[in-house]
Amino acid sequence: MALNIKMPFKFGGGNGEPELSRDNAQLVATLHGKHYDDCLAGRVFSHTPTPIGLAIPIYTGTALAGGMPIWNPSNSKVNVELISATVAPSATGTAAVGSYGLMFRNNVGNDLATGAEITAFAETDPVNGLLGGGNVSQVKSSNAGACTVTAGVAAEFTRTIFGSGVAAQATTNPINFAHHDFEGTVIMRPGTLCWIAGVLASVRLYNTTLVWKELPI
């Protein structure tokens, strides 16, 4: 016969017992969101373009601005945990029907150089989730300007995160709103680069937001 043993514990200076379900599972109530503590500690960041938006690059492209690239330099001393990607239409433009995903590149180093994996990177300041406070980001990220790399390849298309399935028209957008939660399943080590790309070229403009946290190694 199974024993139902409740161990007392102290909370706020008093004694109490955890509340159990009928199956003896401990019941837990969440006071804050799952990233609250990291956000309060100033470790959560995000970036997004202007309200006009930017086009998401094709996966074989070399210009990454609309892919919201994040470059974790090899000397950053942090791991980047991707939290979420959100995409919504902005201005007009012809959309492409297909899938969109996360591109990943390893061994990208610290610095720009002719002939290197990254030859231009218009670094911009991300927004800290602790609005008006928090830590200074230790990675390079961009939501505008020239970000140029050697051409992407199919093997770098590492995670499908959303797709479109409506016939593309100049005034109709097949993506109304897409949100992907990475659930802690993608961590960028130092020396890596990630960005969002599509399987087809598109000139449709999108508001694309990437959210991440930076955790000291």
mmCIF file of C-alpha atoms in Angstrom, residues 22 26 28 34 36-37 41 52 67 81 96 102 118 129 143-144 149 157 164 179 182 192 198-199 207 214 216:
data_model
loop_
_atom_site.group_PDB
_atom_site.id
_atom_site.type_symbol
_atom_site.label_atom_id
_atom_site.label_comp_id
_atom_site.label_asym_id
_atom_site.label_seq_id
_atom_site.Cartn_x
_atom_site.Cartn_y
_atom_site.Cartn_z
ATOM 1 C CA ARG A 22 -5.667 13.130 -5.678
ATOM 2 C CA GLN A 26 2.398 18.441 -5.696
ATOM 3 C CA VAL A 28 2.238 24.572 -7.645
ATOM 4 C CA LYS A 34 8.457 31.798 -16.597
ATOM 5 C CA TYR A 36 10.300 36.835 -14.840
ATOM 6 C CA ASP A 37 13.400 36.240 -12.720
ATOM 7 C CA ALA A 41 17.868 40.399 -13.376
ATOM 8 C CA ILE A 52 7.555 49.904 -41.497
ATOM 9 C CA GLY A 67 16.299 38.235 -40.452
ATOM 10 C CA GLU A 81 19.079 31.201 -25.000
ATOM 11 C CA ALA A 96 6.066 34.377 -50.896
ATOM 12 C CA LEU A 102 16.063 29.684 -38.009
ATOM 13 C CA ILE A 118 30.662 38.001 -41.701
ATOM 14 C CA GLY A 129 13.301 43.480 -20.893
ATOM 15 C CA ASN A 143 17.536 45.333 -36.588
ATOM 16 C CA ALA A 144 18.605 47.760 -39.340
ATOM 17 C CA VAL A 149 27.629 37.214 -44.742
ATOM 18 C CA PHE A 157 18.356 25.907 -42.044
ATOM 19 C CA SER A 164 2.590 30.560 -45.019
ATOM 20 C CA HIS A 179 4.722 33.186 -32.799
ATOM 21 C CA PHE A 182 11.759 27.965 -28.426
ATOM 22 C CA THR A 192 27.701 31.356 -33.392
ATOM 23 C CA GLY A 198 12.592 31.826 -45.777
ATOM 24 C CA VAL A 199 12.783 29.146 -48.431
ATOM 25 C CA ASN A 207 7.736 43.257 -38.144
ATOM 26 C CA GLU A 214 22.096 36.096 -22.023
ATOM 27 C CA PRO A 216 27.049 34.024 -18.076
#
